[in-house]
Tab-separated table of C-alpha atoms in Angstrom:
chain	number	residue	atom	x	y	z
V	2	MET	CA	4.367	-53.858	-88.894
V	3	ARG	CA	4.983	-57.588	-89.212
V	4	ASN	CA	2.779	-57.815	-92.289
V	5	PHE	CA	5.911	-57.174	-94.349
V	6	ALA	CA	9.480	-58.424	-94.278
V	7	LYS	CA	7.910	-61.872	-93.972
V	8	THR	CA	11.208	-63.340	-95.140
V	9	PRO	CA	14.665	-62.003	-94.230
V	10	PRO	CA	15.564	-59.110	-96.595
V	11	LYS	CA	18.272	-59.725	-99.193
V	12	GLY	CA	20.108	-57.177	-101.269
V	13	TRP	CA	23.208	-55.069	-101.874
V	14	ASN	CA	24.588	-52.223	-99.746
V	15	SER	CA	27.203	-49.759	-100.975
V	16	TRP	CA	29.276	-49.462	-97.774
V	17	ASP	CA	31.763	-52.346	-98.052
V	18	ALA	CA	32.877	-51.274	-101.522
V	19	TYR	CA	32.478	-47.494	-101.493
V	20	GLY	CA	32.289	-46.325	-97.898
V	21	ALA	CA	30.550	-42.945	-97.780
V	22	SER	CA	31.335	-42.041	-101.371
V	23	VAL	CA	29.074	-44.060	-103.700
V	24	ASN	CA	27.531	-42.215	-106.630
V	25	GLU	CA	24.477	-42.650	-108.817
V	26	GLU	CA	26.247	-44.315	-111.708
V	27	GLU	CA	27.677	-46.967	-109.380
V	28	ILE	CA	24.290	-47.564	-107.774
V	29	ARG	CA	22.632	-48.014	-111.168
V	30	LYS	CA	25.327	-50.395	-112.434
V	31	ASN	CA	25.102	-52.619	-109.353
V	32	ALA	CA	21.313	-52.577	-109.569
V	33	ASP	CA	21.546	-53.719	-113.190
V	34	VAL	CA	23.618	-56.731	-112.174
V	35	MET	CA	21.280	-57.612	-109.325
V	36	ALA	CA	18.309	-57.512	-111.666
V	37	GLY	CA	20.084	-59.649	-114.252
V	38	LYS	CA	21.821	-62.244	-112.059
V	39	LEU	CA	20.380	-62.241	-108.523
V	40	LYS	CA	16.730	-61.176	-108.563
V	41	LYS	CA	15.443	-64.651	-109.433
V	42	TYR	CA	17.118	-65.935	-106.239
V	43	GLY	CA	15.261	-63.391	-104.065
V	44	TRP	CA	17.857	-60.625	-103.928
V	45	GLU	CA	15.952	-57.364	-104.278
V	46	TYR	CA	17.068	-54.405	-102.134
V	47	VAL	CA	19.580	-51.822	-103.427
V	48	VAL	CA	20.704	-49.664	-100.499
V	49	VAL	CA	22.609	-46.380	-100.664
V	50	ASP	CA	24.643	-46.180	-97.483
V	51	ILE	CA	25.793	-43.191	-95.404
V	52	GLN	CA	26.613	-39.592	-96.468
V	53	TRP	CA	24.623	-39.471	-99.720
V	54	TYR	CA	23.805	-35.865	-98.735
V	55	GLU	CA	27.484	-34.820	-98.488
V	56	PRO	CA	29.003	-33.423	-101.706
V	57	SER	CA	32.589	-33.876	-100.456
V	58	ALA	CA	32.377	-37.548	-99.316
V	59	ASP	CA	35.235	-39.531	-100.872
V	60	SER	CA	35.988	-42.603	-98.734
V	61	ALA	CA	34.923	-44.284	-95.507
V	62	ALA	CA	36.246	-41.293	-93.558
V	63	TYR	CA	33.764	-38.765	-92.157
V	64	HIS	CA	34.548	-35.098	-92.733
V	65	LYS	CA	33.807	-33.227	-89.533
V	66	PHE	CA	31.335	-30.393	-89.936
V	67	ALA	CA	31.134	-30.896	-93.694
V	68	ALA	CA	28.450	-28.901	-95.526
V	69	LEU	CA	25.440	-31.095	-96.232
V	70	ASN	CA	22.611	-30.778	-98.763
V	71	MET	CA	19.372	-29.924	-96.967
V	72	ASP	CA	15.881	-28.712	-97.818
V	73	GLU	CA	13.934	-25.864	-96.175
V	74	TYR	CA	12.482	-28.251	-93.534
V	75	SER	CA	15.812	-29.420	-92.117
V	76	ARG	CA	15.706	-32.662	-94.080
V	77	LEU	CA	18.852	-33.949	-95.815
V	78	ILE	CA	18.621	-34.431	-99.580
V	79	PRO	CA	21.001	-36.064	-102.084
V	80	ALA	CA	24.198	-34.339	-103.132
V	81	GLU	CA	23.568	-33.348	-106.758
V	82	ASN	CA	27.217	-33.737	-107.799
V	83	ARG	CA	27.002	-37.406	-106.851
V	84	PHE	CA	23.343	-38.046	-107.687
V	85	PRO	CA	22.597	-35.804	-110.680
V	86	SER	CA	19.025	-37.065	-111.175
V	87	SER	CA	18.120	-35.497	-107.785
V	88	LYS	CA	18.394	-31.957	-109.196
V	89	ASP	CA	15.482	-29.523	-109.077
V	90	GLY	CA	14.141	-30.947	-105.825
V	91	LYS	CA	13.509	-34.448	-107.198
V	92	GLY	CA	15.457	-36.117	-104.397
V	93	PHE	CA	15.911	-39.850	-104.776
V	94	LYS	CA	12.680	-40.400	-106.691
V	95	PRO	CA	14.271	-40.718	-110.168
V	96	LEU	CA	16.817	-43.240	-108.860
V	97	ALA	CA	14.125	-45.149	-106.944
V	98	ASP	CA	11.979	-45.183	-110.089
V	99	TYR	CA	14.868	-46.648	-112.074
V	100	ILE	CA	15.436	-49.385	-109.506
V	101	HIS	CA	11.723	-50.156	-109.265
V	102	GLY	CA	11.687	-50.400	-113.041
V	103	LEU	CA	14.174	-53.277	-112.725
V	104	GLY	CA	11.777	-55.078	-110.425
V	105	LEU	CA	13.901	-54.276	-107.382
V	106	LYS	CA	13.438	-52.227	-104.186
V	107	PHE	CA	15.255	-49.096	-103.076
V	108	GLY	CA	16.795	-48.306	-99.703
V	109	ILE	CA	18.777	-45.565	-97.989
V	110	HIS	CA	20.890	-45.119	-94.870
V	111	ILE	CA	20.262	-42.239	-92.460
V	112	MET	CA	21.731	-41.118	-89.168
V	113	ARG	CA	19.553	-40.746	-86.120
V	114	GLY	CA	18.616	-37.158	-85.376
V	115	ILE	CA	18.462	-33.733	-87.003
V	116	PRO	CA	21.340	-32.088	-88.919
V	117	ARG	CA	23.734	-30.038	-86.877
V	118	GLN	CA	23.738	-27.359	-89.563
V	119	ALA	CA	19.932	-27.139	-89.343
V	120	VAL	CA	20.298	-26.460	-85.622
V	121	TYR	CA	22.925	-23.769	-86.199
V	122	GLN	CA	20.894	-22.161	-88.975
V	123	LYS	CA	17.607	-22.494	-87.030
V	124	THR	CA	15.810	-23.840	-90.078
V	125	LYS	CA	12.130	-24.772	-90.185
V	126	ILE	CA	10.416	-28.025	-89.211
V	127	LYS	CA	7.456	-29.009	-91.345
V	128	GLY	CA	4.133	-28.786	-89.529
V	129	THR	CA	5.208	-26.523	-86.664
V	130	SER	CA	6.451	-23.017	-85.964
V	131	LEU	CA	9.372	-24.416	-83.943
V	132	THR	CA	12.778	-24.464	-85.572
V	133	ALA	CA	15.507	-27.104	-85.583
V	134	ASP	CA	17.366	-25.659	-82.619
V	135	GLN	CA	14.211	-25.917	-80.509
V	136	ILE	CA	13.740	-29.667	-80.970
V	137	ALA	CA	17.404	-30.747	-80.870
V	138	GLN	CA	19.071	-32.342	-77.866
V	139	ASN	CA	22.704	-32.939	-77.084
V	140	SER	CA	22.899	-36.686	-77.785
V	141	ILE	CA	25.513	-36.605	-80.520
V	142	CYS	CA	26.995	-39.647	-82.228
V	143	SER	CA	30.556	-40.416	-81.041
V	144	TRP	CA	31.843	-41.199	-84.545
V	145	ASN	CA	29.963	-38.858	-86.866
V	146	SER	CA	29.505	-35.109	-86.360
V	147	ASP	CA	26.520	-34.542	-88.642
V	148	MET	CA	23.563	-34.812	-86.294
V	149	TYR	CA	22.041	-33.782	-82.986
V	150	GLY	CA	19.497	-36.009	-81.288
V	151	VAL	CA	15.792	-35.154	-81.385
V	152	ASP	CA	13.855	-34.248	-78.245
V	153	MET	CA	11.040	-36.783	-78.134
V	154	SER	CA	9.483	-35.309	-74.970
V	155	ILE	CA	7.742	-32.715	-77.133
V	156	PRO	CA	5.294	-33.446	-80.006
V	157	GLU	CA	7.409	-31.474	-82.453
V	158	GLY	CA	10.073	-34.178	-82.210
V	159	GLN	CA	7.598	-36.673	-83.653
V	160	LEU	CA	6.577	-34.138	-86.311
V	161	TYR	CA	10.175	-33.953	-87.513
V	162	TYR	CA	10.424	-37.712	-87.956
V	163	ASP	CA	6.985	-37.767	-89.566
V	164	SER	CA	8.221	-35.217	-92.119
V	165	LEU	CA	11.300	-37.327	-92.863
V	166	LEU	CA	9.306	-40.466	-93.587
V	167	GLU	CA	6.749	-38.506	-95.565
V	168	LEU	CA	9.604	-37.345	-97.827
V	169	TYR	CA	11.116	-40.827	-98.115
V	170	ALA	CA	7.737	-42.312	-98.988
V	171	GLU	CA	7.352	-39.678	-101.734
V	172	TRP	CA	10.724	-40.727	-103.110
V	173	GLY	CA	9.652	-44.384	-103.133
V	174	VAL	CA	11.969	-45.677	-100.400
V	175	ASP	CA	11.356	-49.327	-99.459
V	176	PHE	CA	14.112	-49.812	-96.878
V	177	ILE	CA	15.648	-47.484	-94.315
V	178	LYS	CA	18.801	-48.275	-92.347
V	179	VAL	CA	19.025	-45.960	-89.332
V	180	ASP	CA	22.455	-45.636	-87.726
V	181	ASP	CA	23.648	-44.578	-84.264
V	182	ILE	CA	20.414	-45.906	-82.791
V	183	ALA	CA	20.434	-49.640	-81.948
V	184	TYR	CA	23.255	-49.207	-79.423
V	185	SER	CA	25.179	-46.151	-78.255
V	186	THR	CA	28.763	-46.513	-77.004
V	187	ILE	CA	28.181	-43.345	-74.973
V	188	TYR	CA	24.833	-44.164	-73.348
V	189	ARG	CA	25.316	-47.967	-73.346
V	190	GLU	CA	21.801	-48.584	-74.559
V	191	ALA	CA	19.526	-48.067	-77.543
V	192	HIS	CA	17.888	-44.727	-78.317
V	193	PHE	CA	14.449	-46.096	-77.473
V	194	ALA	CA	12.363	-42.942	-77.922
V	195	GLU	CA	13.739	-42.180	-81.378
V	196	ILE	CA	13.336	-45.806	-82.499
V	197	ALA	CA	9.687	-45.706	-81.473
V	198	ALA	CA	9.238	-42.323	-83.218
V	199	ILE	CA	10.602	-43.687	-86.488
V	200	ARG	CA	8.341	-46.727	-86.181
V	201	ARG	CA	5.324	-44.451	-85.730
V	202	ALA	CA	6.409	-42.289	-88.651
V	203	ILE	CA	6.761	-45.305	-90.969
V	204	ASP	CA	3.336	-46.554	-89.937
V	205	LYS	CA	1.811	-43.217	-90.958
V	206	THR	CA	3.017	-43.638	-94.547
V	207	ASP	CA	1.340	-45.809	-97.151
V	208	ARG	CA	4.549	-47.731	-97.892
V	209	GLU	CA	5.918	-50.964	-96.506
V	210	ILE	CA	9.309	-49.565	-95.476
V	211	VAL	CA	11.600	-52.095	-93.852
V	212	LEU	CA	13.278	-50.619	-90.752
V	213	SER	CA	16.856	-51.692	-90.064
V	214	LEU	CA	18.713	-50.485	-86.940
V	215	SER	CA	22.481	-50.094	-86.548
V	216	PRO	CA	25.078	-50.400	-85.208
V	217	GLY	CA	25.357	-53.244	-82.748
V	218	PRO	CA	25.819	-55.031	-80.625
V	219	ALA	CA	22.149	-54.704	-79.718
V	220	ARG	CA	21.393	-55.836	-76.173
V	221	LEU	CA	19.489	-59.054	-75.541
V	222	GLN	CA	17.357	-57.360	-72.882
V	223	ASP	CA	16.057	-55.060	-75.627
V	224	GLY	CA	14.920	-57.938	-77.810
V	225	SER	CA	11.176	-57.616	-77.217
V	226	PHE	CA	11.267	-53.852	-77.773
V	227	LEU	CA	13.218	-54.331	-81.001
V	228	GLN	CA	10.762	-56.954	-82.219
V	229	LYS	CA	7.909	-54.533	-81.672
V	230	ASN	CA	9.545	-51.591	-83.414
V	231	ALA	CA	11.967	-52.833	-86.102
V	232	ASN	CA	12.345	-55.461	-88.802
V	233	MET	CA	16.137	-55.797	-88.449
V	234	TRP	CA	18.660	-54.910	-85.766
V	235	ARG	CA	22.399	-55.455	-85.685
V	236	LEU	CA	23.990	-58.064	-83.441
V	237	THR	CA	27.468	-56.684	-83.943
V	238	ASP	CA	29.474	-53.609	-84.745
V	239	ASP	CA	30.619	-53.388	-88.385
V	240	PHE	CA	31.505	-56.874	-89.617
V	241	TRP	CA	34.573	-57.337	-91.805
V	242	ASP	CA	36.558	-60.114	-93.458
V	243	GLU	CA	38.381	-61.385	-90.367
V	244	TRP	CA	38.070	-64.926	-88.982
V	245	ASN	CA	37.898	-63.807	-85.371
V	246	GLN	CA	34.822	-61.719	-86.158
V	247	LEU	CA	33.168	-64.608	-87.982
V	248	TYR	CA	33.971	-66.979	-85.132
V	249	ASP	CA	32.397	-64.526	-82.682
V	250	MET	CA	29.144	-64.510	-84.686
V	251	PHE	CA	28.397	-68.128	-83.741
V	252	GLU	CA	27.885	-67.073	-80.134
V	253	ARG	CA	25.822	-64.021	-81.079
V	254	CYS	CA	23.575	-66.087	-83.349
V	255	ASN	CA	23.022	-68.594	-80.543
V	256	TRP	CA	21.949	-65.786	-78.195
V	257	TRP	CA	19.562	-64.204	-80.652
V	258	SER	CA	17.938	-67.201	-82.363
V	259	PRO	CA	14.872	-67.150	-80.027
V	260	PHE	CA	13.999	-63.690	-81.377
V	261	ILE	CA	13.693	-64.768	-85.025
V	262	ARG	CA	10.170	-64.636	-86.422
V	263	LYS	CA	8.386	-63.350	-89.528
V	264	GLY	CA	8.909	-59.603	-89.691
V	265	ASN	CA	11.806	-59.700	-87.161
V	266	TRP	CA	15.282	-60.650	-88.320
V	267	PRO	CA	18.322	-60.172	-86.042
V	268	ASP	CA	21.051	-58.925	-88.374
V	269	CYS	CA	24.580	-60.309	-88.615
V	270	ASP	CA	25.571	-57.385	-90.870
V	271	MET	CA	26.770	-57.323	-94.452
V	272	LEU	CA	28.570	-60.060	-96.367
V	273	PRO	CA	32.080	-58.743	-97.168
V	274	LEU	CA	32.440	-60.974	-100.241
V	275	GLY	CA	34.063	-60.494	-103.599
V	276	HIS	CA	35.653	-57.136	-104.504
V	277	ILE	CA	35.473	-54.786	-101.505
V	278	GLY	CA	37.253	-51.729	-100.105
V	279	ILE	CA	37.266	-49.931	-103.474
V	280	ARG	CA	36.974	-46.503	-101.823
V	281	SER	CA	36.461	-47.339	-98.204
V	282	GLY	CA	39.782	-48.232	-96.563
V	283	GLU	CA	37.875	-49.336	-93.473
V	284	ARG	CA	40.030	-50.853	-90.689
V	285	GLY	CA	43.162	-49.836	-92.625
V	286	GLN	CA	42.419	-52.205	-95.497
V	287	GLY	CA	41.994	-50.777	-98.994
V	288	ASP	CA	40.894	-52.071	-102.385
V	289	ARG	CA	40.967	-55.872	-102.257
V	290	MET	CA	39.216	-59.168	-102.748
V	291	THR	CA	37.764	-60.493	-99.500
V	292	ARG	CA	40.428	-61.834	-97.142
V	293	PHE	CA	38.186	-64.706	-96.090
V	294	THR	CA	39.319	-68.097	-97.425
V	295	LYS	CA	36.830	-69.954	-99.596
V	296	ALA	CA	36.104	-72.209	-96.610
V	297	GLU	CA	35.384	-69.182	-94.423
V	298	GLN	CA	33.163	-67.624	-97.081
V	299	ARG	CA	31.108	-70.811	-97.265
V	300	THR	CA	30.874	-70.926	-93.476
V	301	MET	CA	29.700	-67.328	-93.315
V	302	VAL	CA	26.984	-67.743	-95.923
V	303	THR	CA	25.853	-71.004	-94.295
V	304	LEU	CA	25.639	-69.495	-90.796
V	305	TRP	CA	23.890	-66.326	-91.970
V	306	SER	CA	21.424	-68.486	-93.939
V	307	VAL	CA	20.593	-71.131	-91.348
V	308	PHE	CA	20.220	-68.355	-88.746
V	309	GLN	CA	18.067	-66.368	-91.239
V	310	SER	CA	20.031	-63.179	-90.950
V	311	PRO	CA	19.205	-60.578	-93.568
V	312	LEU	CA	21.693	-60.973	-96.426
V	313	MET	CA	23.237	-57.728	-97.656
V	314	PHE	CA	26.018	-58.326	-100.156
V	315	GLY	CA	28.832	-55.811	-99.694
V	316	GLY	CA	31.034	-56.384	-102.725
V	317	GLU	CA	31.069	-54.835	-106.154
V	318	LEU	CA	28.502	-56.721	-108.266
V	319	THR	CA	29.772	-55.543	-111.659
V	320	ASP	CA	32.871	-57.770	-111.414
V	321	LEU	CA	31.468	-60.793	-109.607
V	322	ASP	CA	33.660	-63.861	-110.071
V	323	GLU	CA	32.084	-67.285	-110.579
V	324	TRP	CA	32.987	-68.519	-107.095
V	325	THR	CA	31.349	-65.591	-105.326
V	326	LEU	CA	28.317	-65.794	-107.604
V	327	SER	CA	27.947	-69.485	-106.766
V	328	LEU	CA	27.824	-68.693	-103.042
V	329	ILE	CA	24.857	-66.341	-103.350
V	330	THR	CA	22.907	-68.149	-106.062
V	331	ASN	CA	22.833	-71.664	-104.563
V	332	GLU	CA	19.135	-72.516	-104.999
V	333	GLU	CA	18.897	-74.840	-102.006
V	334	ILE	CA	20.634	-72.398	-99.626
V	335	ASN	CA	18.430	-69.532	-100.810
V	336	ARG	CA	15.287	-71.626	-100.447
V	337	MET	CA	16.285	-72.690	-96.938
V	338	HIS	CA	17.063	-69.103	-95.922
V	339	SER	CA	13.592	-67.874	-96.880
V	340	THR	CA	11.473	-70.774	-95.620
V	341	LEU	CA	12.785	-71.884	-92.220
V	342	THR	CA	10.332	-72.027	-89.342
V	343	GLU	CA	12.843	-72.728	-86.592
V	344	GLN	CA	16.572	-73.122	-85.963
V	345	GLN	CA	18.953	-73.565	-83.092
V	346	GLN	CA	22.489	-74.404	-82.100
V	347	GLU	CA	22.571	-78.082	-81.113
V	348	PHE	CA	26.221	-78.606	-80.128
V	349	ARG	CA	29.388	-76.658	-79.522
V	350	ASP	CA	32.882	-77.376	-78.333
V	351	LYS	CA	36.227	-75.815	-79.168
V	352	GLU	CA	36.417	-77.427	-82.605
V	353	TRP	CA	32.889	-78.132	-83.820
V	354	ILE	CA	29.551	-76.318	-83.913
V	355	VAL	CA	26.275	-77.861	-85.090
V	356	TRP	CA	23.108	-76.006	-86.047
V	357	THR	CA	19.780	-77.639	-86.959
V	358	ALA	CA	16.783	-76.073	-88.609
V	359	GLU	CA	13.579	-77.013	-90.359
V	360	ASN	CA	10.808	-75.785	-92.598
V	361	ASP	CA	7.544	-77.437	-93.580
V	362	GLU	CA	9.230	-80.021	-95.779
V	363	SER	CA	12.831	-80.544	-94.694
V	364	ARG	CA	15.271	-80.783	-91.822
V	365	TYR	CA	18.727	-79.242	-92.078
V	366	THR	CA	21.939	-80.007	-90.187
V	367	ALA	CA	24.921	-77.665	-90.543
V	368	ILE	CA	28.261	-78.875	-89.160
V	369	PHE	CA	31.039	-76.297	-88.813
V	370	ASN	CA	34.715	-77.088	-88.309
V	371	VAL	CA	35.866	-74.008	-86.364
V	372	SER	CA	39.290	-75.442	-85.617
V	373	ASP	CA	42.489	-74.544	-87.458
V	374	LYS	CA	43.004	-78.029	-88.891
V	375	ASN	CA	41.367	-80.285	-91.485
V	376	GLN	CA	39.589	-83.139	-89.743
V	377	LYS	CA	36.843	-85.713	-89.923
V	378	ILE	CA	33.568	-85.172	-88.104
V	379	PRO	CA	34.017	-86.880	-84.704
V	380	GLU	CA	31.710	-89.639	-83.515
V	381	LYS	CA	30.670	-87.589	-80.485
V	382	ILE	CA	28.602	-85.290	-82.701
V	383	GLY	CA	28.206	-87.969	-85.329
V	384	GLN	CA	25.704	-88.197	-88.107
V	385	LYS	CA	22.992	-90.223	-86.356
V	386	GLN	CA	20.377	-87.584	-86.947
V	387	ILE	CA	21.236	-87.348	-90.649
V	388	ALA	CA	19.561	-89.831	-93.004
V	389	GLU	CA	21.673	-91.821	-95.473
V	390	ASN	CA	19.916	-90.128	-98.390
V	391	ALA	CA	20.460	-86.601	-97.002
V	392	VAL	CA	21.970	-84.243	-99.554
V	393	GLU	CA	24.837	-81.839	-98.777
V	394	LEU	CA	23.728	-78.528	-100.245
V	395	TRP	CA	27.076	-77.078	-101.341
V	396	SER	CA	28.372	-80.184	-103.109
V	397	ASP	CA	25.015	-81.806	-104.035
V	398	ARG	CA	26.365	-85.130	-102.752
V	399	LYS	CA	24.635	-87.647	-100.482
V	400	LEU	CA	25.880	-88.385	-96.995
V	401	ALA	CA	27.164	-91.795	-97.996
V	402	GLU	CA	29.357	-90.261	-100.699
V	403	LEU	CA	31.023	-88.013	-98.137
V	404	ALA	CA	31.631	-90.710	-95.521
V	405	GLY	CA	35.147	-90.462	-94.143
V	406	SER	CA	35.869	-87.131	-95.810
V	407	LYS	CA	37.641	-84.425	-93.902
V	408	ILE	CA	36.188	-80.968	-93.405
V	409	ASP	CA	38.716	-78.231	-94.060
V	410	ALA	CA	39.646	-75.773	-91.314
V	411	HIS	CA	36.972	-73.078	-90.914
V	412	ASP	CA	34.733	-74.907	-93.405
V	413	CYS	CA	31.339	-76.583	-93.097
V	414	VAL	CA	28.793	-78.978	-94.569
V	415	ILE	CA	25.030	-78.622	-94.484
V	416	PHE	CA	22.635	-81.493	-95.098
V	417	ARG	CA	18.969	-81.460	-96.085
V	418	GLN	CA	16.678	-84.437	-95.558
V	419	PRO	CA	12.897	-84.872	-95.841
V	420	LYS	CA	10.884	-84.555	-92.633
C-alpha cells in the first residue's frame, strides 16, 4: 500500500466551488487549467466530489431521499444529465480518459456504505445471491441520507466493496475520497471494519488508487490503524476561510506530525483559495473570493506545505488571479513540500509559532506571527538557527535583507539554508 503516494497528493477538488453540483464541463475546464498551469509543479489529481450520482444536486445542500443513478449491482453511477459522457453504461471512464490524456489523474468522492434505495429495492450484489437489504446495517450518516452501512461480519459485505472498487478500477479511478468514515459524530470513532474492507478491495485491483478518508477530526489513538489502511485521513471537519479554523490547525498539525511518512499523509483538508462558493453556499457564505487575507493565505500554504499535508485546491481554476497562482506555483515551496524527510513544531507561545523541517539537502525554518498585530520577530525565538545566507522562500530575499522587518499579523516567513 505504501508503494504509492510516496509524496503528498496535490490536486483540485470540486467541493469548495461547486458543492454537490459540479458537472462534466466544469470538471474538464478545471482539468485543462491544471494541465496548462499547474502540472509542472506537481499538481495532478482532479477530484469530483460528492453527489455525482444525483441528477437533482444543485448546491452544497443534500436532498433527502433524492433518486440516485444506480446500476443493477447496487453501485452508484454518474448522473447522465450532469456527466453526459457516462451514457450507455460508460460510467466515468470517458471523463477519466480525458483527464489521463492531459497527463493528470482522476479521483471521485463516495459515501461509506450501500445506497438506501438499493436496500429498499432489494437490488443485487455482484458475486452473491444476497441482495442489498441483506448486507445493510443501520449505521446511517447523520448529515446525508443516501446510504446505509455495510455489515462486515459476513463475507458478502466484502464482496460489495470489492465490486465497487472493481468498477472504479475499470473506469480508471486513481483517487478515492471516502466520506462518513474517518470519524462518526454518532459513534465517536472511525468505521474501522469498512475502512479495512475498502483497503482490501483496493489491493485486489491492479490500480494504485490513493485512499483518502473523511471527515475529521480523526482520533490520534487511531493513527497506527490509519497508517496501515489509508494514504490520507482528515485532521479536521470541513475547513473554510476563517482565521479561527486556520489557527486551530497549528495544534492539530503538531499532534499529527509523528504520523507523517511516505504513503501516509495526515490531511489538513482543502485550500479555500481564490474564487470559491460559486454554487455551494457552505456555512452561509455564497459566491466569493476567499475571505482569508493575503497574509493568512500565505500562512495556510506554508503550514500545509511544511507539515506535508496533501494539497487540494478548492477554488475555480479557470479564473485564477496572479496572486493565487503565485501561492501554488512557488517552486521552492513545492519542492520542499514533496521532499521533506522530517518536520516538527519547535516553539509556540500566544503570538509566535516556529516549525522546522529538513530534506536531504536543506533545512527550513518557518516563523508564524499568529498575533493580531504587525511585529518584529522577538529575540526569545530569534534567528540563531538561521544562517546569514538563508533565503526566505516567499520573497527570495536573504535573512540579512529582512533584518529588522516586521511580520504582518497572521503572516509568516520561511527560510531555507543548506545542511
